[in-house]
Coordinates of C-alpha atoms in Angstrom, one line a residue:
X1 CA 0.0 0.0 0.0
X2 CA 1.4 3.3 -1.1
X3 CA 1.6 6.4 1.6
X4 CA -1.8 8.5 -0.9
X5 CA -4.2 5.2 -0.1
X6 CA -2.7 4.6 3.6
X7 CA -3.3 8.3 4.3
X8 CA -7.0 8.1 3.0
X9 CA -7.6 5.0 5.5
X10 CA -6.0 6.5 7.8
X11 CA -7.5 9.8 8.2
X12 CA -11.5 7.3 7.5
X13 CA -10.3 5.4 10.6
X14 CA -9.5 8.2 12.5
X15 CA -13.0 9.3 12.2
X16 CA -13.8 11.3 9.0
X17 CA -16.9 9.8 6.6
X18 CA -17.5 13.2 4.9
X19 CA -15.0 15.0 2.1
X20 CA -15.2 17.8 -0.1
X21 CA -13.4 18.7 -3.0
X22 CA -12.8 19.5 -6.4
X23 CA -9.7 16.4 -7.5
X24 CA -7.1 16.7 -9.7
X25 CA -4.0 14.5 -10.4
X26 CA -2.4 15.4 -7.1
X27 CA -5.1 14.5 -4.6
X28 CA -6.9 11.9 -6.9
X29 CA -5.2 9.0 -5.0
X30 CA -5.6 10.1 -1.8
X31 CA -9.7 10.9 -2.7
X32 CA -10.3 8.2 -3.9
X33 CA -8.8 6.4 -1.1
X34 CA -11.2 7.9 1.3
X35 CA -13.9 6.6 -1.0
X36 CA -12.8 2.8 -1.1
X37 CA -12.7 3.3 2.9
X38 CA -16.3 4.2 2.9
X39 CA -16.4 8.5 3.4
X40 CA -18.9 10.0 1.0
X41 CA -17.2 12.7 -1.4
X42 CA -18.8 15.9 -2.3
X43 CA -17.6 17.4 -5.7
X44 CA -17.2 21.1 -5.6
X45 CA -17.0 22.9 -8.7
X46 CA -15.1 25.3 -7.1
X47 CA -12.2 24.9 -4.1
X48 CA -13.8 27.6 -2.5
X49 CA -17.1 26.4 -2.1
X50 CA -15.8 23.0 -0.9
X51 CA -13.7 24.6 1.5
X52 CA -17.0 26.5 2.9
X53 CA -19.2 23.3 2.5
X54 CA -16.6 21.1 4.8
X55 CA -16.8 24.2 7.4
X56 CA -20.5 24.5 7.3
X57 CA -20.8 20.5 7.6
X58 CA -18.4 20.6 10.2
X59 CA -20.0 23.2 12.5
X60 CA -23.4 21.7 12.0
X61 CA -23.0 18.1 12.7
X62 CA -20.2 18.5 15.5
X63 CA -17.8 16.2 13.7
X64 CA -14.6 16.5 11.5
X65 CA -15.0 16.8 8.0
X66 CA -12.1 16.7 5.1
X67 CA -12.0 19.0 2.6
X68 CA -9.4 17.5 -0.2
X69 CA -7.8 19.8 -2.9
X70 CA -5.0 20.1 -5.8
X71 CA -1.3 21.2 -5.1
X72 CA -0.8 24.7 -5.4
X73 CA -3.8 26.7 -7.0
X74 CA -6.2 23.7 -5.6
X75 CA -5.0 25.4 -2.2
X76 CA -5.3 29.2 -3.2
X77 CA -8.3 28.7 -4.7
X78 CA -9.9 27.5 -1.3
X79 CA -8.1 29.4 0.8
X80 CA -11.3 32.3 1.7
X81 CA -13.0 29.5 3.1
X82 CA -10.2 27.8 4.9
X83 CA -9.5 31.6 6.3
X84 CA -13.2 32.0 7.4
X85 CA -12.7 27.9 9.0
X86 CA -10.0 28.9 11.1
X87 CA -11.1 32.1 12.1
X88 CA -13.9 30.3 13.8
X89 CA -12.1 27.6 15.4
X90 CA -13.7 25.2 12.7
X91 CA -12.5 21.1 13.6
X92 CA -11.9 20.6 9.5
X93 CA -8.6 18.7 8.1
X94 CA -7.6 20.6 4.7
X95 CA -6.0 18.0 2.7
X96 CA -3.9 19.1 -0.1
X97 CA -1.3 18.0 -2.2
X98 CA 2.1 19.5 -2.2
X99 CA 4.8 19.8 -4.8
X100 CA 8.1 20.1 -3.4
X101 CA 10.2 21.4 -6.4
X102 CA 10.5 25.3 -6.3
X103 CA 10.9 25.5 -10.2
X104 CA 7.4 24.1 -10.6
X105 CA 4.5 25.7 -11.7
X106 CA 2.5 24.5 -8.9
X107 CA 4.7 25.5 -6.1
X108 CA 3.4 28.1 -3.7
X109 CA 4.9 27.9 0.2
X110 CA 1.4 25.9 1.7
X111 CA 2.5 25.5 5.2
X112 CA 3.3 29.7 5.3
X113 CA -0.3 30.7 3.7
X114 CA -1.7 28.5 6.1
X115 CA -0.1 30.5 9.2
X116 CA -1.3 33.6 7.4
X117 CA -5.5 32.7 8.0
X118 CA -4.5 30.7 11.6
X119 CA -4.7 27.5 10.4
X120 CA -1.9 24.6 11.9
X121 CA -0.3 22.4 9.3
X122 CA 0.9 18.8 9.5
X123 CA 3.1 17.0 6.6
X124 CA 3.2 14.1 5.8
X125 CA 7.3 13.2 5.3
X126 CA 7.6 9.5 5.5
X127 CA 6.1 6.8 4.7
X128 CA 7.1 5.0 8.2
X129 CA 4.9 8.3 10.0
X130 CA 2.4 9.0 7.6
X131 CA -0.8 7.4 9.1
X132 CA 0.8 8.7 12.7
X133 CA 1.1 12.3 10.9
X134 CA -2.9 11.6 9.4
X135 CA -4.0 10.6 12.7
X136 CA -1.7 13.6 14.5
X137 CA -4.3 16.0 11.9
X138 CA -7.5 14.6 13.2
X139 CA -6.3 15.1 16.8
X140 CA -5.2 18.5 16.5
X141 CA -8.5 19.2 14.7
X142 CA -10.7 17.6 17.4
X143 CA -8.8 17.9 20.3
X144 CA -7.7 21.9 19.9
X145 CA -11.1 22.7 17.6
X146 CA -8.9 23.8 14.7
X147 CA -8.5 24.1 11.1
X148 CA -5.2 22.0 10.2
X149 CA -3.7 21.9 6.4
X150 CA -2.6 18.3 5.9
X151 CA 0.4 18.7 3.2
X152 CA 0.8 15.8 1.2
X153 CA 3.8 15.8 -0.7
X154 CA 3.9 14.4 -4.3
X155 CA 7.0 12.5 -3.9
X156 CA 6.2 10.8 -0.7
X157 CA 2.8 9.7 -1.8
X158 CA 3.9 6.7 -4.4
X159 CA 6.2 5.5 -1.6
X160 CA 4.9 1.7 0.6
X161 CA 4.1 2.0 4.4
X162 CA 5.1 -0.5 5.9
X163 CA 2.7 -3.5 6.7
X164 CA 0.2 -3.3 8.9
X165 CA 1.0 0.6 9.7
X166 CA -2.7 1.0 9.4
X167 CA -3.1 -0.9 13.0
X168 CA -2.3 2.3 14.4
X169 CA -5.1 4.4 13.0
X170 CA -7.8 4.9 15.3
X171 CA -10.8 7.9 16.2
X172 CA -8.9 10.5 18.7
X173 CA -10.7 11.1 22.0
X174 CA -13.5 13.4 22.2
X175 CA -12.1 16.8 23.7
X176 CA -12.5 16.7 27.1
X177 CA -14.8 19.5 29.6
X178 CA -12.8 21.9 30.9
X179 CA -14.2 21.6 34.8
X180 CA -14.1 25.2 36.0
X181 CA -12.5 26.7 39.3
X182 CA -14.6 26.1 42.2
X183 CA -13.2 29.7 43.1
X184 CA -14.8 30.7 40.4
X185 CA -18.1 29.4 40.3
X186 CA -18.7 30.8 43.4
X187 CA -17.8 34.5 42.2
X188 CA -20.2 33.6 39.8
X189 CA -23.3 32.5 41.9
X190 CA -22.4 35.4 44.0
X191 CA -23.3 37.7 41.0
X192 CA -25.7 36.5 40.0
X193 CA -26.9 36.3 43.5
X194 CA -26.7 40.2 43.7
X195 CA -28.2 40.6 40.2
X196 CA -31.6 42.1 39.4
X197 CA -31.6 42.0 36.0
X198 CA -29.3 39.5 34.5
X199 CA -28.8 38.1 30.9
X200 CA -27.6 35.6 29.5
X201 CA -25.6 35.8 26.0
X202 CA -24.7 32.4 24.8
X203 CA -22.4 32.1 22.1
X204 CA -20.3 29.2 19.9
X205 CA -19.4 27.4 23.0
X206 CA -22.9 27.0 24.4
X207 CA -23.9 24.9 21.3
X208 CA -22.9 21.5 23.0
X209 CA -24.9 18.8 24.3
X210 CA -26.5 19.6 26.7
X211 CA -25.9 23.4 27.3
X212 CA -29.3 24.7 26.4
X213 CA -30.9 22.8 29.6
X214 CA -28.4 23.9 32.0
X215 CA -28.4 27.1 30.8
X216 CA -32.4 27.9 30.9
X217 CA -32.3 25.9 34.4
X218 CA -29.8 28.5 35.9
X219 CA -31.3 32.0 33.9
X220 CA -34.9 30.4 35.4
X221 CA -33.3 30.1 38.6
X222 CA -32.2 33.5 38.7
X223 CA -34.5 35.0 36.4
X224 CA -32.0 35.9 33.6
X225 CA -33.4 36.4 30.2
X226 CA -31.5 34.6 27.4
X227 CA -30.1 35.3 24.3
X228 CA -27.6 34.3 21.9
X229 CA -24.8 35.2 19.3
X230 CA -25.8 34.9 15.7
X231 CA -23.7 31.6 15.3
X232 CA -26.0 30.5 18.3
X233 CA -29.2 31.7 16.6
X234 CA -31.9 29.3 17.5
X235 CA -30.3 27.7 20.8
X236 CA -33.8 29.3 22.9
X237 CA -36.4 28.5 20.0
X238 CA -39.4 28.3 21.8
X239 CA -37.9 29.9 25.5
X240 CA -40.5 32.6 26.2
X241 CA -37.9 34.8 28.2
X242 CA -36.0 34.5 24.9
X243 CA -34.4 37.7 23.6
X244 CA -33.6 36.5 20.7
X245 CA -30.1 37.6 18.8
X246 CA -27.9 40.1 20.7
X247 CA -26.3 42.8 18.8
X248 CA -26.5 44.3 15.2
X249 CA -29.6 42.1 14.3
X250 CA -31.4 42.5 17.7
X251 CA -35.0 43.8 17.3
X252 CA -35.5 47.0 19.7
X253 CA -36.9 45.5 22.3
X254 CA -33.7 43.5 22.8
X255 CA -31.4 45.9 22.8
X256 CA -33.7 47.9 25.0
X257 CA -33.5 45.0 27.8
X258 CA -30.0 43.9 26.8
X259 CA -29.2 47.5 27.7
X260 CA -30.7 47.8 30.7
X261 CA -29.6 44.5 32.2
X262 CA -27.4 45.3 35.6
X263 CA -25.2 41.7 34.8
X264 CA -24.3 40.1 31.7
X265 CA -23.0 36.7 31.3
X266 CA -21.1 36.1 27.5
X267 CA -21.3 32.0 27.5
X268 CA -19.3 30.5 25.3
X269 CA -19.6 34.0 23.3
X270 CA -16.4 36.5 22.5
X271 CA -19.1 39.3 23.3
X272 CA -17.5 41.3 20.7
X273 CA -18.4 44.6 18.9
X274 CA -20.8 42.8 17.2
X275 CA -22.8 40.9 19.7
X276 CA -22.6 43.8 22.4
X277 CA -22.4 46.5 19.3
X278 CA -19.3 48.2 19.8
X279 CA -19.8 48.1 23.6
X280 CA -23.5 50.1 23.3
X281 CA -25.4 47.4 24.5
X282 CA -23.4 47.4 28.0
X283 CA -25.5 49.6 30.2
X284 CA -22.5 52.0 32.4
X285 CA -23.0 49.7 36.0
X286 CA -23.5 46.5 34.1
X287 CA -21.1 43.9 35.3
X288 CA -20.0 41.9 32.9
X289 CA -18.7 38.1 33.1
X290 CA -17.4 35.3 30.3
X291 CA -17.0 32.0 30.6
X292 CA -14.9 30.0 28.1
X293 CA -12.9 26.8 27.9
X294 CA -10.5 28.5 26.1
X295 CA -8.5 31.0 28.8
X296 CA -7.1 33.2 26.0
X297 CA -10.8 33.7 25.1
X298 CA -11.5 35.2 28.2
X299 CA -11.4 39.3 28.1
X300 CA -10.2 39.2 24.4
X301 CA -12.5 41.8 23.5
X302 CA -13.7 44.0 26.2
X303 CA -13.0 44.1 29.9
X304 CA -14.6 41.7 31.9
X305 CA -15.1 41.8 35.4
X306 CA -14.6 38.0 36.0
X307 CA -13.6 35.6 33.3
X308 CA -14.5 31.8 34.2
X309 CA -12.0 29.1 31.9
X310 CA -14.7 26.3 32.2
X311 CA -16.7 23.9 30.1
X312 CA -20.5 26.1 29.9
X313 CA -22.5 23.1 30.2
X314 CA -20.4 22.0 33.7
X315 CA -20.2 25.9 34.8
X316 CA -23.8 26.5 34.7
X317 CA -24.6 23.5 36.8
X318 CA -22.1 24.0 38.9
X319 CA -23.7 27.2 39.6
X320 CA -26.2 26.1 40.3
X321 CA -25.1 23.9 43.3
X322 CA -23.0 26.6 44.3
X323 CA -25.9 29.3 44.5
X324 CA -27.3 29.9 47.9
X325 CA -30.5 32.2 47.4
X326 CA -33.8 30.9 46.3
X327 CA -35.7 31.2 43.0
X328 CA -36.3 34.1 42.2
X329 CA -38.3 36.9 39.7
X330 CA -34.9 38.8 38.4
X331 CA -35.9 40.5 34.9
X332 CA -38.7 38.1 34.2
X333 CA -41.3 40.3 35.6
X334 CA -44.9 40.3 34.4
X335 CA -44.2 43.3 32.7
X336 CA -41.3 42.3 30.6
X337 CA -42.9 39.5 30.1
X338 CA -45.8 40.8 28.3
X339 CA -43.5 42.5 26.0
X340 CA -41.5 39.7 24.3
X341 CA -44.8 38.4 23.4
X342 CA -45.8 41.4 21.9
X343 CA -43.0 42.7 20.1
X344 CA -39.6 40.6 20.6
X345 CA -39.3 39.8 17.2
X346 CA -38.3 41.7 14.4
X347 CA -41.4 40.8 12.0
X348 CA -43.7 41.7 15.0
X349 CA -42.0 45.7 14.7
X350 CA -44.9 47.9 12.8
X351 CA -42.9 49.4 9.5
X352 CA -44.1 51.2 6.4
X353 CA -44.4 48.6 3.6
X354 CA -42.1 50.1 1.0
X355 CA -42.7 48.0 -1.9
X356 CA -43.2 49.6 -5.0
X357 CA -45.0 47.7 -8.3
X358 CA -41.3 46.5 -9.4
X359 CA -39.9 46.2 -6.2
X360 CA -40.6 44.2 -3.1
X361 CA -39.9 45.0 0.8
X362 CA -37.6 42.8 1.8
X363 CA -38.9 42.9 5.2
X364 CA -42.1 42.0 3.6
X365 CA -40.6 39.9 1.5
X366 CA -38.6 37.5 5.1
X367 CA -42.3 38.0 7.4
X368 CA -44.0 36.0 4.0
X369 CA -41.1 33.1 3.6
X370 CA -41.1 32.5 7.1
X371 CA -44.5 32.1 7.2
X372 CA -44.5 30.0 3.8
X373 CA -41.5 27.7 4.5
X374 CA -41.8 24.5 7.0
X375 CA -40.6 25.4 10.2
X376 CA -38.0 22.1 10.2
X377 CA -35.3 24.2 8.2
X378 CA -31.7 24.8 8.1
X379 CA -30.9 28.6 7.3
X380 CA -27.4 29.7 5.5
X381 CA -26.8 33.3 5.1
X382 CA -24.2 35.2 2.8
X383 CA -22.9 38.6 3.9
X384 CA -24.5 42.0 2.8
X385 CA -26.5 44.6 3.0
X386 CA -29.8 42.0 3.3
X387 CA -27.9 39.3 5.6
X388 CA -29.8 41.0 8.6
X389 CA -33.0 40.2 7.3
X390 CA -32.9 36.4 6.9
X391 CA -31.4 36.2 9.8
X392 CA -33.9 38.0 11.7
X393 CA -37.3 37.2 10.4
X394 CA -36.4 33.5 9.7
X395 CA -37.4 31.5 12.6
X396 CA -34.8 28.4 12.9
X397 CA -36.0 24.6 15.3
X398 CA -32.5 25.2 17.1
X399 CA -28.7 25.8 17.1
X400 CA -28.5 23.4 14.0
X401 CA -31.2 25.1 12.0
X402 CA -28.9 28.3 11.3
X403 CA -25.4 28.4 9.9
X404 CA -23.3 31.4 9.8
X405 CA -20.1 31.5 8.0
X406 CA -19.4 35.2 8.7
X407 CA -16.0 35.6 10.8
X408 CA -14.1 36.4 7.3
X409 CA -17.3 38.9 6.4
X410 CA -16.5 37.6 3.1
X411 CA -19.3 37.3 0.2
X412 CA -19.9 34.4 -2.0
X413 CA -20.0 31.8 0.9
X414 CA -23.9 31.7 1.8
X415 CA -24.7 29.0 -1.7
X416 CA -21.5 26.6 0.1
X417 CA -22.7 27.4 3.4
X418 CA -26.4 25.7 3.2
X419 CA -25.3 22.9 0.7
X420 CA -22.6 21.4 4.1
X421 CA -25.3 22.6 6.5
X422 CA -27.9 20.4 4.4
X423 CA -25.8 17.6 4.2
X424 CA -25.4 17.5 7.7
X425 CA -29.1 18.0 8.5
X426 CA -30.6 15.8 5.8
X427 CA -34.3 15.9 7.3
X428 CA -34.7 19.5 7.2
X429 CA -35.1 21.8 3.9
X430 CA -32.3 24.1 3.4
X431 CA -32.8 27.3 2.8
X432 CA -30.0 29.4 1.2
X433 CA -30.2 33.6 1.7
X434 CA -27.8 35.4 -0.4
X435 CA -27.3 38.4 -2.3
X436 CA -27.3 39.2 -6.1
X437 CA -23.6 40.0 -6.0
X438 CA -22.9 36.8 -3.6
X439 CA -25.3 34.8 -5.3
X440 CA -23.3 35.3 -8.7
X441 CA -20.1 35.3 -7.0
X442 CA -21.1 31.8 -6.1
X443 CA -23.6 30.7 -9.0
X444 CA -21.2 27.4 -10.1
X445 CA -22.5 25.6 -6.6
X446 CA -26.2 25.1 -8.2
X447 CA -25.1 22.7 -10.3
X448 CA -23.6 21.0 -6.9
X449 CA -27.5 21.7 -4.9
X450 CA -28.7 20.0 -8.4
X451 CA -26.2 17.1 -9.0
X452 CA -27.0 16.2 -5.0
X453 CA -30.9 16.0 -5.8
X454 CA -31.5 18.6 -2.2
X455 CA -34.3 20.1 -2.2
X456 CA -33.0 23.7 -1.2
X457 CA -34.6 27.0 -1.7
X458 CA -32.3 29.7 -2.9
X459 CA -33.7 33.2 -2.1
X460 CA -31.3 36.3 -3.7
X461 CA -32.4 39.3 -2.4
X462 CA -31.5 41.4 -5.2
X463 CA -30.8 45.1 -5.2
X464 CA -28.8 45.1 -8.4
X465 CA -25.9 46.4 -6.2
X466 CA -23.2 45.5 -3.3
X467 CA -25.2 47.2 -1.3
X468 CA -23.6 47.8 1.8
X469 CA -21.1 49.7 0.1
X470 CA -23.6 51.5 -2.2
X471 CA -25.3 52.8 1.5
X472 CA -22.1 53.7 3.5
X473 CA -20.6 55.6 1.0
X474 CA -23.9 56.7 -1.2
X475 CA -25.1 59.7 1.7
X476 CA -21.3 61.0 1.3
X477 CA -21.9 61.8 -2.2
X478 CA -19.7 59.5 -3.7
X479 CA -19.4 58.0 -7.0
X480 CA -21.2 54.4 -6.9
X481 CA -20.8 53.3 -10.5
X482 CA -18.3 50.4 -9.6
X483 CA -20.8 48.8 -6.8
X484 CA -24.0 48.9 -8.9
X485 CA -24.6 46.5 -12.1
X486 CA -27.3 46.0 -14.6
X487 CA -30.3 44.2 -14.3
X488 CA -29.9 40.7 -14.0
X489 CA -32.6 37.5 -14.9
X490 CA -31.4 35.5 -11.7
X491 CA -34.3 33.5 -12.0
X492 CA -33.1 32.1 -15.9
X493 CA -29.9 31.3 -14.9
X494 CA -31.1 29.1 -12.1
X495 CA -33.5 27.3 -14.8
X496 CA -30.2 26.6 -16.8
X497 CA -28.9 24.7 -13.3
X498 CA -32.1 22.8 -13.9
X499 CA -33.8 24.7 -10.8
X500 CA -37.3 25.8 -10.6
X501 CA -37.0 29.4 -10.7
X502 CA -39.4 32.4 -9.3
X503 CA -39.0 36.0 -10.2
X504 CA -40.8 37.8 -6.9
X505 CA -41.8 41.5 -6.9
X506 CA -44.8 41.4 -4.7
X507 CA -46.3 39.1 -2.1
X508 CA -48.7 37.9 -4.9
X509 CA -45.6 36.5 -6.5
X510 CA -45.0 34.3 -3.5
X511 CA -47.4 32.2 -4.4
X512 CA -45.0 30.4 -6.5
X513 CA -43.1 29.4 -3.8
X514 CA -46.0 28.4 -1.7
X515 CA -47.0 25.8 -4.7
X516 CA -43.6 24.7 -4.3
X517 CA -43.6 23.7 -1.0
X518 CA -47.2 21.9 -1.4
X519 CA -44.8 19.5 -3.5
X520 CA -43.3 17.4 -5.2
X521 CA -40.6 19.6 -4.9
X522 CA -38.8 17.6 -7.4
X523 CA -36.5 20.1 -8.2
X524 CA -34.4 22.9 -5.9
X525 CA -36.2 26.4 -6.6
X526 CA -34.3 29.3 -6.9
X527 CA -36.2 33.2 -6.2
X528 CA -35.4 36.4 -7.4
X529 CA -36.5 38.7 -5.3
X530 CA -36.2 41.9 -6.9
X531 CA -35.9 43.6 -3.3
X532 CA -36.9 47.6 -2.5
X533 CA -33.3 49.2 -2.8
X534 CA -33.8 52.5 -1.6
X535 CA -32.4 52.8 2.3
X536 CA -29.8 50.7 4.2
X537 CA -30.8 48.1 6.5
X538 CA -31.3 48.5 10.5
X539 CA -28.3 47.0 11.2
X540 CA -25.5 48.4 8.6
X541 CA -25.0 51.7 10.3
X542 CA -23.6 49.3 13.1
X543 CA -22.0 47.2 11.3
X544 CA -19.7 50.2 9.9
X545 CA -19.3 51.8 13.1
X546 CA -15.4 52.5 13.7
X547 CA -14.7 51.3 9.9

């Protein structure tokens, strides 16, 4: 067995059944390998969008995924979405061929453009190590929650391991809870003791087993009111105290509360300037408190007045043992209660109804979908002037139902996004929300949605423009002819992917979609909606504060 088939076993027995990728003559071996082992393989037509698809599949199923590409421009290629991976701590092995001869065309320094977006890297350099350096990737990707480039040289990969090297090969442990200070915890409980009007902001690190109960058991306890990151979006579905998303997409009513909370506890959250908005969401006597597992996490962004290094599933019960006050009302008053019935969410805010004849709200337009589409969904989001909208109005079952690839801010990653995320939760229709400039950024991954028979809506909210650009630098008076583009039929180009395609300009036009999801939804459907493009959304002004 050469070292290209024995590190495709290797890296199958070490726990990895899902790959993406686009193969070329470098990585074929090694792909197909992983194949013969018994991973499924995803084709990509782009690296990029593989890259993004192993990230999303990754964060949504809570298991390592593989995302295999070409020496050299295989790697560049896919590098945005192996930058936005390890920005979030993504477990995801990026396994990539490697030419070792400066003169060659293909030869680009891997291990150094890996450094540059905070991804590790592991070579493969012998044939005697390379299932222990395989094995060594998975570990590092499970055990540290990180994005590691696998470099497989060309010249070591026809080599023969030696027999039975695969014995070695073997899942790594799980990563183990971090048990918190005992010290700690009772700081805590001591707080929130004191605390009249405490919140809860649960983050990243509050999406594991388990975390949700302990969580609402302590914020019942003391009355905390709970809310979430957007990576989190969905962890409270269905919690009436829920606030919903904290920050730049939080409706007014949460910001109002967030605001006037006298204790905020970030859980597994970075609570940075976009989840606390640049600090405006921290009322002037809040105290504020983290708790991560990771303790370089801990104060990162802002001050805290006690950071907790601890596992949030084992902090938040242990706070609870370690509180000594009974139950009691906090911020979950009668009052406060009857507003988040009222008006928590976004779609529940009265607005003016802008749509013109051509042109549809696209508030209007993300009340109406979420209405229309089955509540047992998986969101994806791209990043834009719009992303605040889907990610706002669309109601999601839980943490898994909404995947947010948006640490890089890049474009173009919403389409890859929801085609991992679906793959990872099969029983739920995915819905992908992009822009018209992300949307065509990314247009080569319908034939992917189509070649993998999901049935995913694709909704492009499009304004014909980039339009966060075109409303941050538009009220200045500047030029905007490089970030506005002709019309374009959307809609026809996903008919030539062999989608069913919808061009939306009023609520009437929704209908179409409605019919769709009746059945036999036999095809994906794509819809155009040709979105009002007039003013900035709620959330943009934040999101360029201090640019």
């Amino acid at each position: 067995m050469n070292v290209a088939e024995a590190v495709g076993r290797a890296l199958c027995a070490a726990g990895v059944d899902q790959v993406f990728g686009v193969v070329g003559s470098g990585n074929f071996h090694v792909t197909n390998a992983m194949v013969a082992a018994g991973a499924r393989f995803v084709a990509a037509r782009h690296e990029g969008g593989a890259a993004t698809m192993a990230d999303a599949y990754a964060r949504t199923s809570g298991t390592v995924a593989v995302v295999s590409v070409h020496q050299g421009p295989g790697l560049t290629n896919a590098m945005t979405g192996i930058a936005e991976a390890a920005k979030s701590r993504t477990p995801l092995v990026v396994l990539a061929a490697e030419v070792t001869e400066p003169r060659s065309n293909f030869h680009v320094d891997q291990e150094a453009m890996a450094r540059a977006v905070g991804a590790v890297t592991v070579r493969v350099t012998s044939a005697e190590e390379a299932v222990e350096q395989a094995c060594a990737a998975v570990r590092t990707a499970v055990g540290e929650r990180r994005t590691v480039l696998l470099n497989l040289p060309l010249p070591v990969q026809a080599l023969e391991v030696p027999d039975g090297a695969l014995a070695q090969a073997a899942p790594p442990p799980r990563r183990a809870a971090v048990e918190p200070d005992g010290a700690d915890v009772t700081a805590l409980a001591e707080l929130l003791d004191r605390s009249r009007r405490p919140v809860f902001v649960a983050g990243r690190g509050a999406r594991g087993p388990g975390s949700r109960d302990a969580l609402e058991t302590l914020a019942e306890h003391y009355g905390a009111l709970p809310a979430t990151s957007a990576v989190a979006h969905g962890l409270f579905h269905g919690n009436p105290w829920s606030l919903g998303i904290s920050g730049g997409f939080a409706s007014p009513l949460a910001a109002e509360l967030i605001r006037g909370a006298d204790l905020i506890v970030g859980w597994g959250c970075a609570l940075n300037m976009w989840t606390m908005r640049h600090g405006h969401l921290i009322g002037a006597d809040a105290t504020v408190v983290q708790v991560d597992d990771e303790p370089s996490a801990l104060g990162a962004h802002r001050p805290v007045h006690l950071g907790v290094t601890g596992d949030v599933r084992l902090t938040a019960r242990e706070a609870i043992e370690a509180g000594v006050g009974g139950q009691r009302e906090g911020y979950r008053t009668a009052e406060v209660g009857a507003a988040l019935a009222a008006r928590i969410r976004w779609r529940d805010v009265p607005h003016e109804d802008t749509s013109t004849r051509e042109r549809i709200d696209p508030r209007t337009l993300s009340a109406a979908l979420d209405d229309i589409l089955p509540a047992e969904r998986v969101v994806g989001v791209d990043s834009g002037n719009f992303m605040g909208y889907p990610s706002a109005y669309l109601s999601v079952p839980d943490e898994k139902g909404f995947c947010f690839t948006q640490a890089f801010q890049s474009i173009g990653l919403g389409l890859a996004t929801t085609i991992g995320a679906a793959l990872a939760q099969p029983d739920r229709l995915p819905v992908a929300a992009l822009g018209d400039g992300g949307a065509l950024m990314s247009a080569v991954e319908l034939d992917t949605v189509g070649r993998l028979g999901l049935p995913m809506v694709v909704v492009v909210y499009d304004d014909e423009a980039y339009g966060a650009e075109v409303h941050h630098f538009g009220p200045q008076g500047h030029p905007l002819d490089t970030v506005r583009f002709p019309p374009t039929d959307i809609a026809a180009i996903g008919r030539g992917y062999g989608f069913e395609a919808v061009t939306v300009r009023s609520r009437a036009d929704l209908k179409a979609v409605a019919d769709w999801v009746a059945g036999p939804r036999t095809a994906p459907l794509l819809v155009d909606a040709k979105v009002v493009a007039d003013r900035g959304s709620w959330w943009l002004e934040e999101a360029f504060r201090g640019h």
